[in-house]
Short mmCIF file of C-alpha atoms and ligand atoms in Angstrom, two decimals:
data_model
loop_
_atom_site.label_atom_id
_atom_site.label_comp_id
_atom_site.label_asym_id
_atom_site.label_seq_id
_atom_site.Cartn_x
_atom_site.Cartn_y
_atom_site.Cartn_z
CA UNK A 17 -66.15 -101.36 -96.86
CA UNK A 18 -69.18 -100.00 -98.58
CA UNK A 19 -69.00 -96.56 -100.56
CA UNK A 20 -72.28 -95.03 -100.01
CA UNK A 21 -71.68 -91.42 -101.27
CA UNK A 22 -68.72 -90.33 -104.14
CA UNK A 23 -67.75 -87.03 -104.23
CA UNK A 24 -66.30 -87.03 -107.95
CA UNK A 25 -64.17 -83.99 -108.86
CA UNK A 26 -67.10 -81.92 -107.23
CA UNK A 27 -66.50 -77.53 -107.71
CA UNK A 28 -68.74 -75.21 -106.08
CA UNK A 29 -69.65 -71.79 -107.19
CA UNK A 30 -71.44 -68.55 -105.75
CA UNK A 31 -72.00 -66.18 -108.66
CA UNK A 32 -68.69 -66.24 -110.38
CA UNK A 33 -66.36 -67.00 -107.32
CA UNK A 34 -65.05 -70.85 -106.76
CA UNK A 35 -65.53 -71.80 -103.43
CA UNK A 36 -64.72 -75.63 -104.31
CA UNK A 37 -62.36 -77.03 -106.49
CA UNK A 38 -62.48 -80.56 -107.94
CA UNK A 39 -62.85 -82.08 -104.64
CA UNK A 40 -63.23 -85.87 -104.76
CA UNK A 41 -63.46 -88.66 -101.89
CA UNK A 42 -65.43 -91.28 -100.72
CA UNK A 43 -68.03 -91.54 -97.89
CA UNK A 44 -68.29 -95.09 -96.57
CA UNK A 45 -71.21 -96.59 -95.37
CA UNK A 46 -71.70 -97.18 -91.56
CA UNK A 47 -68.78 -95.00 -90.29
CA UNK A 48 -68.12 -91.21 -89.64
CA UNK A 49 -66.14 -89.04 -92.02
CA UNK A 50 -65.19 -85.74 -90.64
CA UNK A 51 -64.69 -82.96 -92.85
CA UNK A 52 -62.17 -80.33 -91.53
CA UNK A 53 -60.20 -76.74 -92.22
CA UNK A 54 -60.31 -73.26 -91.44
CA UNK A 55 -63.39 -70.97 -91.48
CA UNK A 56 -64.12 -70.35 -94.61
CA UNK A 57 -62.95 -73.17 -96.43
CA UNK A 58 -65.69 -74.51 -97.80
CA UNK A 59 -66.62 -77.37 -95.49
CA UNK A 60 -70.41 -76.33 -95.01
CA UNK A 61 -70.47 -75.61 -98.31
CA UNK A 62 -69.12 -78.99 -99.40
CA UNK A 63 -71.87 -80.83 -96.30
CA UNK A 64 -74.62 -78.64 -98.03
CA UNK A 65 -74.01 -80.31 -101.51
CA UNK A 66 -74.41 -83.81 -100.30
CA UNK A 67 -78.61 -83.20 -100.01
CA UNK A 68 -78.74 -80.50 -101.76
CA UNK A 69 -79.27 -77.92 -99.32
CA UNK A 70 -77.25 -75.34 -101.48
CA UNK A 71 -80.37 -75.79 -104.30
CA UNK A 72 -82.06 -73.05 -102.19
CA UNK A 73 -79.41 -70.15 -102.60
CA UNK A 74 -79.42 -68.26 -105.17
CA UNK A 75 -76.27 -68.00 -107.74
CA UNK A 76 -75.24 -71.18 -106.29
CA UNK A 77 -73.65 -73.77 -109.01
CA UNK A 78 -72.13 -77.08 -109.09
CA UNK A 79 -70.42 -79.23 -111.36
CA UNK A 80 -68.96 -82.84 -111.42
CA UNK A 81 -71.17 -85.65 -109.52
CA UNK A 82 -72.55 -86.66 -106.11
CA UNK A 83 -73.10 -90.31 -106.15
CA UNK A 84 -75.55 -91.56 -103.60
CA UNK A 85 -76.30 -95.49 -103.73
CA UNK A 86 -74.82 -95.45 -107.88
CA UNK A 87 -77.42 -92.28 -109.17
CA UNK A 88 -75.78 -88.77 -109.41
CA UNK A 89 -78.24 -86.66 -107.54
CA UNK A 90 -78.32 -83.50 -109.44
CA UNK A 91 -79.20 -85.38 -112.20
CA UNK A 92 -82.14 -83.81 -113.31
CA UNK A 93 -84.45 -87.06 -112.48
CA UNK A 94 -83.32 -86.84 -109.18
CA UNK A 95 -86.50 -86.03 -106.67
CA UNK A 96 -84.85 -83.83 -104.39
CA UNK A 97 -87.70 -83.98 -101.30
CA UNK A 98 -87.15 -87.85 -101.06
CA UNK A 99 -82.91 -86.95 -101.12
CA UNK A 100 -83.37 -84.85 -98.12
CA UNK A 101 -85.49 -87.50 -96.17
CA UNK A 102 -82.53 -90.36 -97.29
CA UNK A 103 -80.19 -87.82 -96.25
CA UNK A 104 -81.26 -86.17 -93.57
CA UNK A 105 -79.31 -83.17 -92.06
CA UNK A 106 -78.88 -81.25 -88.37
CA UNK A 107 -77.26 -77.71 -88.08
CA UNK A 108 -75.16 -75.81 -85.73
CA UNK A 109 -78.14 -73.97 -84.25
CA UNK A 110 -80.63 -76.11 -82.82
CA UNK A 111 -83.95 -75.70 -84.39
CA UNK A 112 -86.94 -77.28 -83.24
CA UNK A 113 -90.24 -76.13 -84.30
CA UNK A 114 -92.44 -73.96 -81.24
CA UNK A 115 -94.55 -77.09 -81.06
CA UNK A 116 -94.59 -79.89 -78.60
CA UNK A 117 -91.93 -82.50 -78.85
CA UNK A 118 -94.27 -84.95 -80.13
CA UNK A 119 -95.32 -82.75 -82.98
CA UNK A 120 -91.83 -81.53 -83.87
CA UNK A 121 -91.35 -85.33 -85.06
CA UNK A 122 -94.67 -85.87 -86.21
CA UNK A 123 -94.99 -83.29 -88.63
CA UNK A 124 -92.24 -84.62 -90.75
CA UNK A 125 -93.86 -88.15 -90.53
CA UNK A 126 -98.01 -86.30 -91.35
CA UNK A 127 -95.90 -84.78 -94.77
CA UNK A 128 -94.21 -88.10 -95.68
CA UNK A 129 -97.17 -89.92 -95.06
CA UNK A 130 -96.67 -92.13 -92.46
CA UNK A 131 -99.69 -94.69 -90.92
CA UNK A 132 -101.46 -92.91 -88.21
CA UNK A 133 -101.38 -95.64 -86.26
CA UNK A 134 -96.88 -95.92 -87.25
CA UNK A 135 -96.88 -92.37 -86.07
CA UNK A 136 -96.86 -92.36 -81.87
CA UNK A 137 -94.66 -95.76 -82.11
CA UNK A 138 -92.03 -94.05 -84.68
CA UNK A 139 -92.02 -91.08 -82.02
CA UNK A 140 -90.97 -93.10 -79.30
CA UNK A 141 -88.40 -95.30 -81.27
CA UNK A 142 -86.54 -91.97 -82.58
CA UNK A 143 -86.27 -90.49 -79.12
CA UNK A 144 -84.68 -94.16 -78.13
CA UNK A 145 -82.29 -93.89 -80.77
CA UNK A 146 -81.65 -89.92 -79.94
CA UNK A 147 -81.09 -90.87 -76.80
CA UNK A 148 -83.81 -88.15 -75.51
CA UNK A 149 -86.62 -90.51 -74.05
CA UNK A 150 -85.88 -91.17 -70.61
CA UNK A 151 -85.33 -87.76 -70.61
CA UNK A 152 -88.94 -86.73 -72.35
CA UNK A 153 -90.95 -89.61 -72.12
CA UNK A 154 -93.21 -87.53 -69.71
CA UNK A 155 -92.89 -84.22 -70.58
CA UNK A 156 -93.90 -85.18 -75.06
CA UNK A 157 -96.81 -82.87 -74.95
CA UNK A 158 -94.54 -79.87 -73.21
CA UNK A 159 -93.25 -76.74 -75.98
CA UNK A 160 -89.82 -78.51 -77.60
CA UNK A 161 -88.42 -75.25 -76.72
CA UNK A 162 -88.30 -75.77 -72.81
CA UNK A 163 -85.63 -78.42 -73.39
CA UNK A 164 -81.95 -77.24 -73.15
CA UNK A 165 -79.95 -76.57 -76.12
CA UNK A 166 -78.22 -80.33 -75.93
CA UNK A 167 -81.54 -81.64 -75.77
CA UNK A 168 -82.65 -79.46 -78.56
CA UNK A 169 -80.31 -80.76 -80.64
CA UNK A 170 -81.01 -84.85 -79.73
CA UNK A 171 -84.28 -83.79 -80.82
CA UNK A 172 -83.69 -82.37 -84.24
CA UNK A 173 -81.64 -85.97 -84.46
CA UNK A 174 -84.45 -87.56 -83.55
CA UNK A 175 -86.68 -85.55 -86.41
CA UNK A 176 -84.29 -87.13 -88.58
CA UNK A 177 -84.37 -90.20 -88.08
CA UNK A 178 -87.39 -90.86 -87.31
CA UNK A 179 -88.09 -90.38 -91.11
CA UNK A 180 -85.45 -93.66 -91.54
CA UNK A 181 -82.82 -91.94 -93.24
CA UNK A 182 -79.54 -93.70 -94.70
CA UNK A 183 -77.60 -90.91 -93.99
CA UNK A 184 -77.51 -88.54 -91.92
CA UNK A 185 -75.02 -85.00 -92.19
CA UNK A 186 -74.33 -82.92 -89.24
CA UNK A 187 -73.35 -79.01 -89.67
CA UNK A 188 -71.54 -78.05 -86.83
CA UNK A 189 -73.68 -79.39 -84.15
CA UNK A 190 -72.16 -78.74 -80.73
CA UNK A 191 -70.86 -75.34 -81.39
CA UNK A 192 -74.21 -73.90 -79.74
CA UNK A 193 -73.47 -76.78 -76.90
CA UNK A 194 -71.85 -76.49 -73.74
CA UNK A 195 -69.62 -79.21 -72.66
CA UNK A 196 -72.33 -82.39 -71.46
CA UNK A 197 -74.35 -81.22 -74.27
CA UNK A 198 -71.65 -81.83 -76.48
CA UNK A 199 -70.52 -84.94 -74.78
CA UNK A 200 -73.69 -86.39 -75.18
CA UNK A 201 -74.44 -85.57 -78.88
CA UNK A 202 -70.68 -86.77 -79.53
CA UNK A 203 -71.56 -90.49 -77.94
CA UNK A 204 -74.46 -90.54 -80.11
CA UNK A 205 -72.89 -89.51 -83.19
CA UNK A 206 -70.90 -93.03 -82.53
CA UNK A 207 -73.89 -95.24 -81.35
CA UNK A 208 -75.74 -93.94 -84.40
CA UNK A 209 -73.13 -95.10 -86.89
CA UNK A 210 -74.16 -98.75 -86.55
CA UNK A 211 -77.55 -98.07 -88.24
CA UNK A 212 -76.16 -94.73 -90.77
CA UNK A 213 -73.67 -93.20 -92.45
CA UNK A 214 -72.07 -89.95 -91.27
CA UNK A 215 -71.08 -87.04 -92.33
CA UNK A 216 -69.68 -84.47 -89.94
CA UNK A 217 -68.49 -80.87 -90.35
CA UNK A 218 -66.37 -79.40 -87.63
CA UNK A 219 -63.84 -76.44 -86.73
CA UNK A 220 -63.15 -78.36 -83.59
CA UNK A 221 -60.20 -80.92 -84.54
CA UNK A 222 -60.08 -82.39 -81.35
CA UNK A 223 -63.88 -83.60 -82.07
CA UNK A 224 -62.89 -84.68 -85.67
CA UNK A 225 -60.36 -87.45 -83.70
CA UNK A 226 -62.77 -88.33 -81.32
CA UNK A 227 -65.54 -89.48 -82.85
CA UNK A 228 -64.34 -89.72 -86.44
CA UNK A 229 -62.80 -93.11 -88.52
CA UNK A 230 -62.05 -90.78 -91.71
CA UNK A 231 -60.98 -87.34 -92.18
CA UNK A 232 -61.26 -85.17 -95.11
CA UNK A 233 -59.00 -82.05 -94.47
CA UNK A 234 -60.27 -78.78 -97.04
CA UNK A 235 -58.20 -75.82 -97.31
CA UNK A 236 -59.09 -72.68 -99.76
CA UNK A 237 -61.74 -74.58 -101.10
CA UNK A 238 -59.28 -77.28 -101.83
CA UNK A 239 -59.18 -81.03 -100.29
CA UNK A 240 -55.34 -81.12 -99.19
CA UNK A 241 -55.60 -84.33 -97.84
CA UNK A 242 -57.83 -87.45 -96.60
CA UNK A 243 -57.93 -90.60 -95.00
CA UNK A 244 -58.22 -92.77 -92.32
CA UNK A 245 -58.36 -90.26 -88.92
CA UNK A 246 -55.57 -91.76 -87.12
CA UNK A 247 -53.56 -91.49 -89.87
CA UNK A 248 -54.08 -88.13 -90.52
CA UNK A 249 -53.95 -86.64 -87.32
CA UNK A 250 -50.59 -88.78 -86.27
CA UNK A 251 -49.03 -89.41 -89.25
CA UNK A 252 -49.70 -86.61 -92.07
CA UNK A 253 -48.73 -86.54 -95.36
CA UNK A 254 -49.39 -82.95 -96.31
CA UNK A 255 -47.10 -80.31 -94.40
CA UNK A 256 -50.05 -77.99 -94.58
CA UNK A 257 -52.13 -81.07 -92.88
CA UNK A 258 -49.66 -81.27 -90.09
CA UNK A 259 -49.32 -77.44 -89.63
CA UNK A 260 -53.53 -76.96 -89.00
CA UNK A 261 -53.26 -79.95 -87.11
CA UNK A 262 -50.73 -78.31 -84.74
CA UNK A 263 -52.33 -75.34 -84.70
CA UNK A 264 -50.05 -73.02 -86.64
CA UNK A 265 -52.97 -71.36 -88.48
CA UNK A 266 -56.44 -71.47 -88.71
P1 ADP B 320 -66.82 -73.03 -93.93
O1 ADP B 320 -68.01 -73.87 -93.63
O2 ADP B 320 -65.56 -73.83 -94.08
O3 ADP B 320 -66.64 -71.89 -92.95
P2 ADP B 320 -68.38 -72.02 -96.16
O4 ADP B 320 -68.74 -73.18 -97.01
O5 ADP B 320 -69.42 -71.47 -95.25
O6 ADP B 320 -67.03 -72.36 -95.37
O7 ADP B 320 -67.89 -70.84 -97.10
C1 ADP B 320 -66.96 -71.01 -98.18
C2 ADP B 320 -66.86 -69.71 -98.95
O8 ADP B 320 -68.08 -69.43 -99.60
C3 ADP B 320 -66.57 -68.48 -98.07
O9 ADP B 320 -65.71 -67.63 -98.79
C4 ADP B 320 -67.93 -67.85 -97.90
O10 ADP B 320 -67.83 -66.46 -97.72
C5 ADP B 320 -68.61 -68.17 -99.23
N1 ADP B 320 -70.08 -68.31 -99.09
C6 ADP B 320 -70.75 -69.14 -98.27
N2 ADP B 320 -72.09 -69.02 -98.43
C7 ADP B 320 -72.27 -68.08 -99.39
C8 ADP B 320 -73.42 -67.49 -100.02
N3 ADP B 320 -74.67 -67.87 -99.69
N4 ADP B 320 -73.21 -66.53 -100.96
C9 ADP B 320 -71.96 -66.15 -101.30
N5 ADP B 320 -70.84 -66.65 -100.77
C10 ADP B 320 -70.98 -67.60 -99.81
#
């Protein structure tokens, strides 16, 4: 097992208040690690840090080290653009662009420079790999926006990675999902591991067990415990693990 991303003693600040506290774990390459806890813990927070999302808000602060591939990424050499296209991220709200979905995914390839003639053939291998084409595949000039929210959010997965990311964070993304829609984006979550890493914030535990191998649980901006899924969610070392788990708070 590969360790793609270290979270070393990481603490998270807006204006004075801590919202993180000397969090560390690993993210391994090629499997899913779910990060869990009540609202407000700091999980999106914590998601946000790993591509440096959080760099846009202001009074945000950070210390200790994200280590992607060996290089902390807020060192000050770090080019943050390229970061986000390495690690590429999908939110809770769906959010395609009110283009067609053909340019939704190749805008992001015009900006990064991509071959004109790469462009249509990247297109179609991202909606493959979303699992959106047979779906699409005759509808790519139609507004993005006429696609339900499930398929909404297979294309914002397919935005990402049709820019050939290594890793690829997901905020919440079937809270805005009914059930299929969910289903479908959970499936893919696991088909995409094989090819990425992934990161995965939810409030939904029974999703964290489904589709996760490793589970970071966070609670008051503290990690309280992490490891492999099954472990934690049968056999808990934390009593405050075991009493979120069962649904005693949160
Ligand atoms: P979670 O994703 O677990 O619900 P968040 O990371 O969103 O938790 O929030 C952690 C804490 O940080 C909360 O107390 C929240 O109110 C606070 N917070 C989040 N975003 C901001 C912000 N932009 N400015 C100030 N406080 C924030």
């Amino acid at each position: 097992m590969e360790e793609e991303i270290k979270i070393l003693n990481v603490s998270a600040y807006y204006d004075n208040k801590k919202v993180l506290e000397n969090i560390t774990f690993p993210i391994y390459k090629n499997f899913i690690t779910a990060i869990i806890g009540p609202s407000g813990c700091g999980k999106s927070t914590l998601i946000r840090c790993l591509n440096r999302m959080n760099d846009l808000v202001p009074n945000f602060s950070l210390e200790g080290e994200i280590v992607f591939r060996g290089k902390n990424i807020y060192d000050k050499t770090q080019d943050v653009i390229d970061l986000r296209r390495r690690v590429g991220m999908v939110f809770q709200k769906p959010n395609p662009f009110p283009k067609s979905i053909y340019e939704n995914i190749s805008y992001g390839l015009k900006i990064n420079n991509v071959r004109k003639s790469e462009i249509e053939p990247t297109i179609i291998e991202s909606l493959k790999k979303a699992a959106l084409w047979d779906e699409v595949k005759d509808d790519l000039y139609k507004p993005a926006t006429n696609l339900s929210g499930g398929q909404q959010q297979r294309l914002c997965i397919a935005r990402a990675v049709a820019l050939k990311p290594e890793v690829l964070l997901f905020d919440e993304p079937c809270s805005a999902l009914d059930p299929i829609g969910s289903a479908k984006v959970e499936e893919l979550m696991v088909e995409l591991k094989k090819e990425y890493t992934v990161v995965i914030v939810t409030h939904n535990m029974q999703q964290a067990a489904r589709v996760s191998d490793f589970t970071a649980f966070l609670y008051l901006g503290k990690l309280v415990e992490y490891g492999e899924t099954t472990q934690i969610f049968t056999n808990p070392k934390e009593k405050l693990t075991e009493e979120y788990l069962t649904g005693r708070f949160g």
